[in-house]
Amino acid sequence: MSDKRKSKRAPLDIYLNKYMGGVPYMSRAADISQEGVSLARLIEPQHAAKRVGLQFQLPGSEEIIYAEGEVVREWVESASPAKRERSGVRFTLLTERHRRMIDAYVDRHANEN
């Protein structure tokens, strides 16, 4: 399998709010890059919406990051016995401060995979 990712990623095992149609649903992050985040679907309805809002805290930070993103990839993790549904969300709107926080986190943790 080829790796189509353009930027380095860092592991990120946190729960976050994923907003669809203005309604928050809990999701779980697997990793993050300067470009976006990989999410595991927990309890949320089937949806066709590609634009989502995200609200989360990076480990070790008290600041809540607000972001908007676009679902650019969806897949089922077939190696998992639970057949977990996952998605890749590319950031489309972040404040400069939050982008710098994510960049610093990725730079510090990128080699932990």
mmCIF file of C-alpha atoms in Angstrom:
data_model
loop_
_atom_site.group_PDB
_atom_site.id
_atom_site.type_symbol
_atom_site.label_atom_id
_atom_site.label_comp_id
_atom_site.label_asym_id
_atom_site.label_seq_id
_atom_site.Cartn_x
_atom_site.Cartn_y
_atom_site.Cartn_z
ATOM 1 C CA MET A 1 0.000 0.000 0.000
ATOM 2 C CA SER A 2 1.409 3.383 -0.907
ATOM 3 C CA ASP A 3 1.507 6.212 1.575
ATOM 4 C CA LYS A 4 -0.141 9.258 -0.023
ATOM 5 C CA ARG A 5 0.480 11.521 2.953
ATOM 6 C CA LYS A 6 2.493 14.620 2.200
ATOM 7 C CA SER A 7 3.312 15.702 5.739
ATOM 8 C CA LYS A 8 4.615 14.007 8.848
ATOM 9 C CA ARG A 9 2.083 12.727 11.352
ATOM 10 C CA ALA A 10 2.118 12.266 15.106
ATOM 11 C CA PRO A 11 0.084 9.781 17.127
ATOM 12 C CA LEU A 12 -2.857 11.389 18.909
ATOM 13 C CA ASP A 13 -5.102 9.218 21.070
ATOM 14 C CA ILE A 14 -7.797 11.603 22.307
ATOM 15 C CA TYR A 15 -11.558 11.957 22.240
ATOM 16 C CA LEU A 16 -12.919 15.053 20.534
ATOM 17 C CA ASN A 17 -16.129 16.683 19.393
ATOM 18 C CA LYS A 18 -16.927 16.317 15.698
ATOM 19 C CA TYR A 19 -19.737 18.653 14.666
ATOM 20 C CA MET A 20 -22.030 17.654 11.822
ATOM 21 C CA GLY A 21 -24.941 19.920 11.023
ATOM 22 C CA GLY A 22 -24.209 21.848 14.219
ATOM 23 C CA VAL A 23 -24.600 18.741 16.410
ATOM 24 C CA PRO A 24 -21.569 17.412 18.336
ATOM 25 C CA TYR A 25 -20.671 13.716 18.180
ATOM 26 C CA MET A 26 -17.815 12.106 20.075
ATOM 27 C CA SER A 27 -15.001 10.831 17.902
ATOM 28 C CA ARG A 28 -11.545 9.427 18.615
ATOM 29 C CA ALA A 29 -8.373 10.683 16.976
ATOM 30 C CA ALA A 30 -5.600 8.313 15.889
ATOM 31 C CA ASP A 31 -3.048 10.767 14.525
ATOM 32 C CA ILE A 32 -2.607 14.364 13.465
ATOM 33 C CA SER A 33 -0.529 16.351 10.986
ATOM 34 C CA GLN A 34 -0.261 19.988 10.006
ATOM 35 C CA GLU A 35 -2.805 19.170 7.276
ATOM 36 C CA GLY A 36 -5.455 17.224 9.198
ATOM 37 C CA VAL A 37 -6.480 14.451 11.546
ATOM 38 C CA SER A 38 -7.441 10.783 11.308
ATOM 39 C CA LEU A 39 -10.621 9.895 13.212
ATOM 40 C CA ALA A 40 -12.386 6.722 14.322
ATOM 41 C CA ARG A 41 -16.151 6.834 14.155
ATOM 42 C CA LEU A 42 -17.784 6.044 17.488
ATOM 43 C CA ILE A 43 -21.468 6.904 17.749
ATOM 44 C CA GLU A 44 -22.723 9.122 14.977
ATOM 45 C CA PRO A 45 -25.378 8.830 12.290
ATOM 46 C CA GLN A 46 -24.634 7.934 8.695
ATOM 47 C CA HIS A 47 -24.104 11.206 6.891
ATOM 48 C CA ALA A 48 -23.126 12.550 3.520
ATOM 49 C CA ALA A 49 -21.813 15.861 4.820
ATOM 50 C CA LYS A 50 -18.166 16.462 4.012
ATOM 51 C CA ARG A 51 -17.719 19.629 6.078
ATOM 52 C CA VAL A 52 -17.278 19.149 9.829
ATOM 53 C CA GLY A 53 -16.333 21.193 12.854
ATOM 54 C CA LEU A 54 -13.784 19.911 15.351
ATOM 55 C CA GLN A 55 -13.159 20.817 18.982
ATOM 56 C CA PHE A 56 -10.270 19.227 20.881
ATOM 57 C CA GLN A 57 -7.333 19.684 23.245
ATOM 58 C CA LEU A 58 -3.832 18.485 22.514
ATOM 59 C CA PRO A 59 -2.254 16.412 25.301
ATOM 60 C CA GLY A 60 -0.560 18.655 27.851
ATOM 61 C CA SER A 61 -2.523 21.744 26.784
ATOM 62 C CA GLU A 62 -5.443 23.431 28.501
ATOM 63 C CA GLU A 63 -6.420 25.359 25.363
ATOM 64 C CA ILE A 64 -9.338 24.144 23.273
ATOM 65 C CA ILE A 65 -8.665 24.110 19.541
ATOM 66 C CA TYR A 66 -11.539 24.897 17.215
ATOM 67 C CA ALA A 67 -11.177 23.884 13.589
ATOM 68 C CA GLU A 68 -13.227 23.292 10.493
ATOM 69 C CA GLY A 69 -12.404 20.533 8.094
ATOM 70 C CA GLU A 70 -13.422 18.495 5.107
ATOM 71 C CA VAL A 71 -13.735 14.712 5.131
ATOM 72 C CA VAL A 72 -11.384 13.711 2.326
ATOM 73 C CA ARG A 73 -11.219 9.963 2.916
ATOM 74 C CA GLU A 74 -13.355 7.282 4.568
ATOM 75 C CA TRP A 75 -12.465 3.612 5.045
ATOM 76 C CA VAL A 76 -13.109 0.538 7.172
ATOM 77 C CA GLU A 77 -10.160 -0.755 9.161
ATOM 78 C CA SER A 78 -10.367 -4.393 8.051
ATOM 79 C CA ALA A 79 -7.431 -5.542 10.192
ATOM 80 C CA SER A 80 -9.473 -4.743 13.285
ATOM 81 C CA PRO A 81 -11.918 -7.433 14.503
ATOM 82 C CA ALA A 82 -14.494 -4.679 15.115
ATOM 83 C CA LYS A 83 -14.218 -3.383 11.496
ATOM 84 C CA ARG A 84 -13.864 0.199 12.717
ATOM 85 C CA GLU A 85 -14.970 3.001 10.435
ATOM 86 C CA ARG A 86 -12.384 5.741 10.036
ATOM 87 C CA SER A 87 -12.117 9.054 8.243
ATOM 88 C CA GLY A 88 -9.444 11.511 7.271
ATOM 89 C CA VAL A 89 -10.298 15.166 7.823
ATOM 90 C CA ARG A 90 -8.251 17.926 6.171
ATOM 91 C CA PHE A 91 -8.242 21.212 8.062
ATOM 92 C CA THR A 92 -9.881 24.034 6.107
ATOM 93 C CA LEU A 93 -10.068 26.679 8.830
ATOM 94 C CA LEU A 94 -7.749 27.144 11.820
ATOM 95 C CA THR A 95 -6.544 30.215 13.636
ATOM 96 C CA GLU A 96 -2.842 30.891 13.198
ATOM 97 C CA ARG A 97 -2.300 30.279 16.921
ATOM 98 C CA HIS A 98 -3.962 26.846 16.750
ATOM 99 C CA ARG A 99 -2.036 25.954 13.599
ATOM 100 C CA ARG A 100 1.226 26.774 15.403
ATOM 101 C CA MET A 101 0.158 24.624 18.380
ATOM 102 C CA ILE A 102 -0.550 21.667 16.078
ATOM 103 C CA ASP A 103 2.724 22.205 14.191
ATOM 104 C CA ALA A 104 4.687 22.196 17.475
ATOM 105 C CA TYR A 105 2.898 19.057 18.696
ATOM 106 C CA VAL A 106 3.602 17.225 15.425
ATOM 107 C CA ASP A 107 7.264 18.311 15.453
ATOM 108 C CA ARG A 108 7.675 16.982 19.010
ATOM 109 C CA HIS A 109 5.847 13.653 18.527
ATOM 110 C CA ALA A 110 6.186 12.708 14.842
ATOM 111 C CA ASN A 111 8.692 9.902 15.446
ATOM 112 C CA GLU A 112 6.565 8.094 18.043
ATOM 113 C CA ASN A 113 4.683 5.925 15.520
#
